[in-house]
Tab-separated table of C-alpha atoms in Angstrom:
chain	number	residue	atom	x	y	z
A	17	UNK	CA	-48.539	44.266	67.570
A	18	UNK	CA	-45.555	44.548	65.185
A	19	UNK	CA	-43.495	41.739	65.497
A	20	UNK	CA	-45.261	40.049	67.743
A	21	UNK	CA	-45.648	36.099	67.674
A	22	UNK	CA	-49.398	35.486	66.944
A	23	UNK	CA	-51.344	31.913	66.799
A	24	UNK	CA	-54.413	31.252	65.891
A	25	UNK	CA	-55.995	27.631	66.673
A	26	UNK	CA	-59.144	26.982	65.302
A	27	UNK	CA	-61.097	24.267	66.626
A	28	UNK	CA	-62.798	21.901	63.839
A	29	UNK	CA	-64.498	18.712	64.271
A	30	UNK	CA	-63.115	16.766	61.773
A	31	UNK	CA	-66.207	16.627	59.129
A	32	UNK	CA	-65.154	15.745	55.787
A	33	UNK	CA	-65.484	19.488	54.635
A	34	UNK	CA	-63.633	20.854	57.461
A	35	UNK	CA	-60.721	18.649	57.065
A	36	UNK	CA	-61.048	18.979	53.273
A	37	UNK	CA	-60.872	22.807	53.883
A	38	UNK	CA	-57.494	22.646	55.666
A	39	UNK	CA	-56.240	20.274	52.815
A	40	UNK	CA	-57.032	22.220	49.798
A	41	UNK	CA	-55.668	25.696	52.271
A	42	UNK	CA	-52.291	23.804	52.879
A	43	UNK	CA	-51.914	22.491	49.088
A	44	UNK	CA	-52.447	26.098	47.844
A	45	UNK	CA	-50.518	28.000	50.344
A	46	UNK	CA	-52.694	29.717	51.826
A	47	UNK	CA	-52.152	29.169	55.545
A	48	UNK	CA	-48.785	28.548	57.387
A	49	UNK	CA	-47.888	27.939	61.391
A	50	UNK	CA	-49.553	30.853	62.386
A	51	UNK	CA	-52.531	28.713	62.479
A	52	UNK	CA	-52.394	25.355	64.466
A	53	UNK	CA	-55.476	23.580	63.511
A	54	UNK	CA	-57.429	21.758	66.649
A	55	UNK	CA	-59.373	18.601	65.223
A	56	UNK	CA	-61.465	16.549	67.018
A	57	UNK	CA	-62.139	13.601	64.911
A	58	UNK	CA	-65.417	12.501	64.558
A	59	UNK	CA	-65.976	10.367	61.613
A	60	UNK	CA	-64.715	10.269	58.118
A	61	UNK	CA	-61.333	8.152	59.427
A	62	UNK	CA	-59.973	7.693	55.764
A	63	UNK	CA	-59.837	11.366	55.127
A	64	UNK	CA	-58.638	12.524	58.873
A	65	UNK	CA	-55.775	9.876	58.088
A	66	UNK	CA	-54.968	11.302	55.081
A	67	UNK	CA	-54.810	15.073	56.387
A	68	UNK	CA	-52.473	13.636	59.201
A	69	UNK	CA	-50.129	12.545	56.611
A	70	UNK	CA	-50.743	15.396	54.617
A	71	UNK	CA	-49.944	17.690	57.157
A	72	UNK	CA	-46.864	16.015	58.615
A	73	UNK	CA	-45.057	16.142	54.486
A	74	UNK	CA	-46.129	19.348	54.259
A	75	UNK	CA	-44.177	20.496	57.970
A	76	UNK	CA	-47.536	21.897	58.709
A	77	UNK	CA	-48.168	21.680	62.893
A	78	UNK	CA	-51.726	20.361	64.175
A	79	UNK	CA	-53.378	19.280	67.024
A	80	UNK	CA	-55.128	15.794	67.090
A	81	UNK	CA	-57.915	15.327	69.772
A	82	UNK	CA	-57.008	11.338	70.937
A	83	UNK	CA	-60.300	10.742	73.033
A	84	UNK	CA	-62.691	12.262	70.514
A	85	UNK	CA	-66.078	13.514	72.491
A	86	UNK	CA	-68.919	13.337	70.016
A	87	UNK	CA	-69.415	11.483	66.543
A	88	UNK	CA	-68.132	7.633	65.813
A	89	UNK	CA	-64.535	8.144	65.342
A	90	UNK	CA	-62.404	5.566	66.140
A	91	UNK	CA	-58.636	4.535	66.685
A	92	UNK	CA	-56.652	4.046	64.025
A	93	UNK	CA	-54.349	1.261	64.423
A	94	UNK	CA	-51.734	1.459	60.942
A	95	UNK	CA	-48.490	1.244	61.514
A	96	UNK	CA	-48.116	3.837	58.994
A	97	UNK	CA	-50.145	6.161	61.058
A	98	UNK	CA	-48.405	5.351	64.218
A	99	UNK	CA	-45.339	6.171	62.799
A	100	UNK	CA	-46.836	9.816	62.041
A	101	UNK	CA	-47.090	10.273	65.177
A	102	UNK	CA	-43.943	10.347	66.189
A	103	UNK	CA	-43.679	13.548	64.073
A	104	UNK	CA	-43.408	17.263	65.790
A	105	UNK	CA	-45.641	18.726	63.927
A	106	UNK	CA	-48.363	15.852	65.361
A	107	UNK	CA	-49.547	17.390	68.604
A	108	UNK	CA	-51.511	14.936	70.641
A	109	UNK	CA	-54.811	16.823	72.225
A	110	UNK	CA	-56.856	15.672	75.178
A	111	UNK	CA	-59.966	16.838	76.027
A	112	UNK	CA	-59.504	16.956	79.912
A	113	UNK	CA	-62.548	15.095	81.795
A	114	UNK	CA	-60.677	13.891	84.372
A	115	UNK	CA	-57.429	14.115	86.139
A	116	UNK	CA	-56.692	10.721	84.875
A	117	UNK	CA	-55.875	12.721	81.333
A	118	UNK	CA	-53.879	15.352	82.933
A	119	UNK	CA	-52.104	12.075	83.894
A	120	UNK	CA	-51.600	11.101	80.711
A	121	UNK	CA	-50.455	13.929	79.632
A	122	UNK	CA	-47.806	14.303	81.837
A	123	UNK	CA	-46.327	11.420	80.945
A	124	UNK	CA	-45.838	12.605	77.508
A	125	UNK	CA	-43.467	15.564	78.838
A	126	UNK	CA	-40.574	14.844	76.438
A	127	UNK	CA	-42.670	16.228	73.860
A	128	UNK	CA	-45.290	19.006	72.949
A	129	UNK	CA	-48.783	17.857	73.469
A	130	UNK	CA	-52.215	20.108	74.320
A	131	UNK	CA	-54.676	19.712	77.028
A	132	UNK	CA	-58.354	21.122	75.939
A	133	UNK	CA	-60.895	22.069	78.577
A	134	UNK	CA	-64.587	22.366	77.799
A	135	UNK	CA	-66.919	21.801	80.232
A	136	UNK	CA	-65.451	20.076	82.916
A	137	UNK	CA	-65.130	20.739	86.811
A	138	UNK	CA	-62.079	21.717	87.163
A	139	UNK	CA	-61.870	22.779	90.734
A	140	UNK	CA	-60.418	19.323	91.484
A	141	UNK	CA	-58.007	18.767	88.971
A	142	UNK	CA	-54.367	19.469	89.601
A	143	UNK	CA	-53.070	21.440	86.689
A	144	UNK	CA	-49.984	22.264	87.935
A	145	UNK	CA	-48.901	19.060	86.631
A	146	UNK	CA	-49.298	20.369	83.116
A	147	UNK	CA	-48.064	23.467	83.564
A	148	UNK	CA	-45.271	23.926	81.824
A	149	UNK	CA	-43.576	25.168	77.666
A	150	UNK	CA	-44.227	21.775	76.395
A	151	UNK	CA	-48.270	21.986	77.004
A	152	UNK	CA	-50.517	23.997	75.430
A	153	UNK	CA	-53.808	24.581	77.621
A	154	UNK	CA	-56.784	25.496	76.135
A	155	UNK	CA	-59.644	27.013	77.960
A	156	UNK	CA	-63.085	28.921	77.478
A	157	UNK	CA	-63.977	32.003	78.001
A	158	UNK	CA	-65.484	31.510	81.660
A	159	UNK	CA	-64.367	33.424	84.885
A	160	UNK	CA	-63.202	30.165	86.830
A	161	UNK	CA	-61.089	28.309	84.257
A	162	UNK	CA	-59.313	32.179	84.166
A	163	UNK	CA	-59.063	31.995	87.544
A	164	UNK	CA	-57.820	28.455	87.840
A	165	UNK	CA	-55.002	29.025	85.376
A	166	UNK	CA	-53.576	32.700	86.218
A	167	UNK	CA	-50.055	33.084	85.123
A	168	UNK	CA	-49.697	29.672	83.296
A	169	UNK	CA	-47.808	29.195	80.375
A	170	UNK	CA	-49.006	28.403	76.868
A	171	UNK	CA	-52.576	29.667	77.666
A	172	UNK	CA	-54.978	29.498	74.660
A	173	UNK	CA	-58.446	31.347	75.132
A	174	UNK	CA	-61.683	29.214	73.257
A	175	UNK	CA	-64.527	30.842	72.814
A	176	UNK	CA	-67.603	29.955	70.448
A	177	UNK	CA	-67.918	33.533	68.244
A	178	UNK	CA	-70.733	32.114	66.349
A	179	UNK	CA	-74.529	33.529	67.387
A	180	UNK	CA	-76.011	30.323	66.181
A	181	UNK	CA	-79.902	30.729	65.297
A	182	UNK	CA	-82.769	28.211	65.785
A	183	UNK	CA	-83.497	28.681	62.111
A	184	UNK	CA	-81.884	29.546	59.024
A	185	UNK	CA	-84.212	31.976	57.812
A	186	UNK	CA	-83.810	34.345	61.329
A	187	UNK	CA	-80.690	35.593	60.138
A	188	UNK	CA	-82.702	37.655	57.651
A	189	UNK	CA	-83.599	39.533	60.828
A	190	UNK	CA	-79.374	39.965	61.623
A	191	UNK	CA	-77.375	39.677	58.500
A	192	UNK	CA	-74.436	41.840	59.910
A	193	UNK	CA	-72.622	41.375	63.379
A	194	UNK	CA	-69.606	41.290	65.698
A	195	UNK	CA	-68.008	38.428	64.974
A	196	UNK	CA	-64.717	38.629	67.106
A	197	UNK	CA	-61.860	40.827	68.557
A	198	UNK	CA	-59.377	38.174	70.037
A	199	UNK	CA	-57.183	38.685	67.194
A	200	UNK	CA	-56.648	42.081	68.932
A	201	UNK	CA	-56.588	41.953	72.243
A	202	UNK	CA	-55.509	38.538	73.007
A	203	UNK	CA	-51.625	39.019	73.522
A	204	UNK	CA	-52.186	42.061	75.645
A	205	UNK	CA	-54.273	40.328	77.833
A	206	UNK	CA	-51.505	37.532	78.541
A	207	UNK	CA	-52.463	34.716	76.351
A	208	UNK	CA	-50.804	32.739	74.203
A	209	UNK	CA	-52.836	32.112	71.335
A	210	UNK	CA	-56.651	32.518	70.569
A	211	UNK	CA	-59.351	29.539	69.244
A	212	UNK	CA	-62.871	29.525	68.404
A	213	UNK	CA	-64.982	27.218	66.057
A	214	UNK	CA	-64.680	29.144	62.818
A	215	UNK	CA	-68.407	29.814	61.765
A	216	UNK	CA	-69.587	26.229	62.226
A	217	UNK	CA	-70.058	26.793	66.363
A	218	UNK	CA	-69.690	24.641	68.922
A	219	UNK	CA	-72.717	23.046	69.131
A	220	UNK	CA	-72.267	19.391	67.104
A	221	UNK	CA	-74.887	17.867	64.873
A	222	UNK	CA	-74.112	15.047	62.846
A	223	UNK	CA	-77.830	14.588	61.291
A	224	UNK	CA	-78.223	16.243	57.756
A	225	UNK	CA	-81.678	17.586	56.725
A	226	UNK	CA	-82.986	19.411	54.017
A	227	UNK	CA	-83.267	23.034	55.306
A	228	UNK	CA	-86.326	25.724	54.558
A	229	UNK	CA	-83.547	28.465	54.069
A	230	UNK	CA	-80.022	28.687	52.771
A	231	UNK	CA	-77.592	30.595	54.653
A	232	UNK	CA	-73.789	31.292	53.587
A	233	UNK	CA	-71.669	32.550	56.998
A	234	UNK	CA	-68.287	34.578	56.110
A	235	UNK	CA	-66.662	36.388	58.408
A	236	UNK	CA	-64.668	39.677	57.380
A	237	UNK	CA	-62.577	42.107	58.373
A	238	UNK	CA	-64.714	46.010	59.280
A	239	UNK	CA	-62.929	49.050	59.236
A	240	UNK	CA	-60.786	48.781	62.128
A	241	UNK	CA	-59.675	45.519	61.864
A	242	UNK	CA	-62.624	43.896	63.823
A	243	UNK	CA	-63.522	40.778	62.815
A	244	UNK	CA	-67.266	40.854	61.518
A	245	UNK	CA	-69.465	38.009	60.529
A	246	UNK	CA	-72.382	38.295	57.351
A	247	UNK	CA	-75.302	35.632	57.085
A	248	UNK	CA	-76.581	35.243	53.108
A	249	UNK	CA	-80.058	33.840	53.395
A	250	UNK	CA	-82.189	32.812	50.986
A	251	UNK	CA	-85.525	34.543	50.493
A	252	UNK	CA	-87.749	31.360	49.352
A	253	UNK	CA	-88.091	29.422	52.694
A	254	UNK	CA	-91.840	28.428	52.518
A	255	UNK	CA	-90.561	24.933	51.944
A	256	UNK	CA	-87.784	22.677	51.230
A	257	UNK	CA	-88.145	22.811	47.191
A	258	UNK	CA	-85.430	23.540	44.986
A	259	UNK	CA	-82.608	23.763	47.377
A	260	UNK	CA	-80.550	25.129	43.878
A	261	UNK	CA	-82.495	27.887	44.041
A	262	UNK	CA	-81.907	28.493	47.656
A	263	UNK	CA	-78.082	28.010	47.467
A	264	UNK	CA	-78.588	30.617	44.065
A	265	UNK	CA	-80.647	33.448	45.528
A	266	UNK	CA	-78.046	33.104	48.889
A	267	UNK	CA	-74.894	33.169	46.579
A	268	UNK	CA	-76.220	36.379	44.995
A	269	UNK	CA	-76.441	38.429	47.813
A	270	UNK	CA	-72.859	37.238	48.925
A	271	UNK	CA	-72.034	38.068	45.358
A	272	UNK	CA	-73.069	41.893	45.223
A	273	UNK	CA	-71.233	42.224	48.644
A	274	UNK	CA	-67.810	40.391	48.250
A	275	UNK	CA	-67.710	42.712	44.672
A	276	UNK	CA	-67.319	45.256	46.700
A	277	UNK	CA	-65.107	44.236	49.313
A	278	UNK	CA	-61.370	45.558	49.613
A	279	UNK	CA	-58.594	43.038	48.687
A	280	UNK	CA	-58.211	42.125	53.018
A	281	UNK	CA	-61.275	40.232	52.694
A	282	UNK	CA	-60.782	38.487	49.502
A	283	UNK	CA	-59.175	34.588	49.682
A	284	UNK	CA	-59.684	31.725	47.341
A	285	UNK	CA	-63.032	30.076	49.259
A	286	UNK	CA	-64.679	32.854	48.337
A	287	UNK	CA	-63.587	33.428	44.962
A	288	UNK	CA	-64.772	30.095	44.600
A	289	UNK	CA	-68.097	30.755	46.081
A	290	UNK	CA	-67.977	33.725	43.718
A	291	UNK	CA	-67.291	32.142	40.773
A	292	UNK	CA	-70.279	29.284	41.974
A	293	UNK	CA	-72.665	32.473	41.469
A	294	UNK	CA	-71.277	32.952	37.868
A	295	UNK	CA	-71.539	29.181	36.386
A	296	UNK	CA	-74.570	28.415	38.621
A	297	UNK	CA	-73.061	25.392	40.406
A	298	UNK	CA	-74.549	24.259	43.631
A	299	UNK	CA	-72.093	21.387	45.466
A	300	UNK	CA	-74.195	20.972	48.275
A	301	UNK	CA	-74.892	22.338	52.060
A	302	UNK	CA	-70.853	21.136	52.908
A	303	UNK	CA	-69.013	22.824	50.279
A	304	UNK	CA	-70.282	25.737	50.834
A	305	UNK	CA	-69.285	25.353	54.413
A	306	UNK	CA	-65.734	24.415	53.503
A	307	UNK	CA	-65.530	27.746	51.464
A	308	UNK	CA	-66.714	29.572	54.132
A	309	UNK	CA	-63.551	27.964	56.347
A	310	UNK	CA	-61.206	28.249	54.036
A	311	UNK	CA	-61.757	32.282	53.909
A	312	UNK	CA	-61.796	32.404	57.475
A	313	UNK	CA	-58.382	31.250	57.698
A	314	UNK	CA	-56.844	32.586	54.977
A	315	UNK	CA	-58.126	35.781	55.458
A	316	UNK	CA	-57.044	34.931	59.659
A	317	UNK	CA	-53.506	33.730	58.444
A	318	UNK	CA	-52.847	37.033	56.293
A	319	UNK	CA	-54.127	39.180	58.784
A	320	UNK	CA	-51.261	37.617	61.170
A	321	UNK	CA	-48.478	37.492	58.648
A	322	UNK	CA	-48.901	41.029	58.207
A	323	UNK	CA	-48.830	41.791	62.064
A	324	UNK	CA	-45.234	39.869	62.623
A	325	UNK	CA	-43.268	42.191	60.175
């Protein structure tokens, strides 16, 4: 895979952590256009219009989902954002329900723009319309969206890598596993780029609660370059006392591990999480989500770099 052009887009929906994640990667350098964020925005409308921004000084490309699925996001109407949007490194996303946004799309064909399918029926849908350089298509992992787009161009592969649990405390029972090979195979297999949902999974859930068991997802690289995922779970979870405690005795077991980890799967989220063990700080159930991100892709983004030279 020497030399070979490699994109990753993860898919985030736009939670204050997730968006502060790809902030605080971009203002340390950490990730560059090998990774084309996907953000759905949900809520938090001050801070998505401040990573837009962001993003656009910084010559950093993104995707911005315009008819936003799930959560209460809604337009924003400032000139100063409409004027961002007239950037190239502002991709306009659709989620495609209908072909009345494969429409829309097409109208936009002076200019890159990506059409996202989930869950719809395609079989009706004319996507040769949007078949062309200027529209990136991404699609799940399911045997009739492959089928419906054979030999397109700009073909992205989604796919959920995340084995969610019902509970927290059942990934005591599985704290190692496969978490992905797409990285590997992806440009063999004729695709463009590769997205997945980072270790937050697709399912959305906007409703906080205070949890019987902590658990702290990073994904890492195993010995041949596979991409691995590692729960850290708390061991009190008879109740929901002393979260601090949970977020402590989780952060522990992370810390033993990532002490012993080779350089590939160190990044700055976890040397934060790392040095949250040390000083005893507990940020709440989002930061340490955020960290978790923020590895992913740096770890994703090096892992790239290294591949193109």
């Amino acid at each position: 895979m020497k030399g070979v052009k490699i994109m990753y887009f993860p898919y985030l929906r736009g939670k204050l952590f997730e968006l502060k994640a790809i902030e605080e990667l971009v203002k340390n350098k950490k990730i560059n256009n090998n990774i084309v964020p996907i953000i759905e925005p949900v809520n938090e409308k001050s801070q998505f219009e401040r990573l837009v921004l962001y993003m656009i000084d910084n010559k950093k490309k993104f995707v911005a989902i315009q008819n936003a699925q799930v959560g209460s996001y809604k337009k924003i109407n400032t000139k100063e954002f409409k004027d961002a949007r007239n950037s190239k490194f502002f991709i306009k996303g659709r989620i495609i329900k209908s072909q009345s946004d494969i429409d829309i799309l097409q109208k936009m064909s002076t200019e890159e723009t990506a059409a996202v399918f989930l869950d719809s029926d395609i079989f009706n849908l004319d996507v040769s319309k949007i078949d062309n350089d200027k529209v990136l298509k991404i699609i799940p992992d399911n045997t009739s969206f492959k089928m419906k787009f054979q030999n397109a161009k700009k073909l992205i592969l989604l796919d959920d890598k995340f084995n969610k649990q019902e509970r927290n405390a059942d990934y005591l029972k599985k704290k190692d596993e496969l978490f992905s090979i797409d990285h590997q195979i992806f440009n063999n297999a004729g695709y463009f780029g590769f997205s997945d949902y980072s270790i937050i999974g697709k399912e959305y859930n906007d409703h906080g609660f205070a949890p019987l068991a902590v658990s702290i997802h990073l994904v890492y690289f195993g010995d041949k370059d596979e991409l691995r995922i590692r729960h850290f779970t708390s061991d009190s979870n008879a109740d929901i006392r002393d979260p601090n405690g949970k977020v402590l005795e989780a952060l522990e077991k992370f810390a033993v591990w990532y002490d012993r980890q080779p350089k590939k799967n160190h990044s700055l989220g976890a040397d934060i999480l790392r040095e949250n063990y040390d000083t005893k700080l507990y940020h709440g159930l989002g930061v340490l989500k955020k960290y978790s991100i923020m590895h992913h892709l740096e770890i994703m983004n090096r892992y790239l770099d290294e591949r193109k030279k």
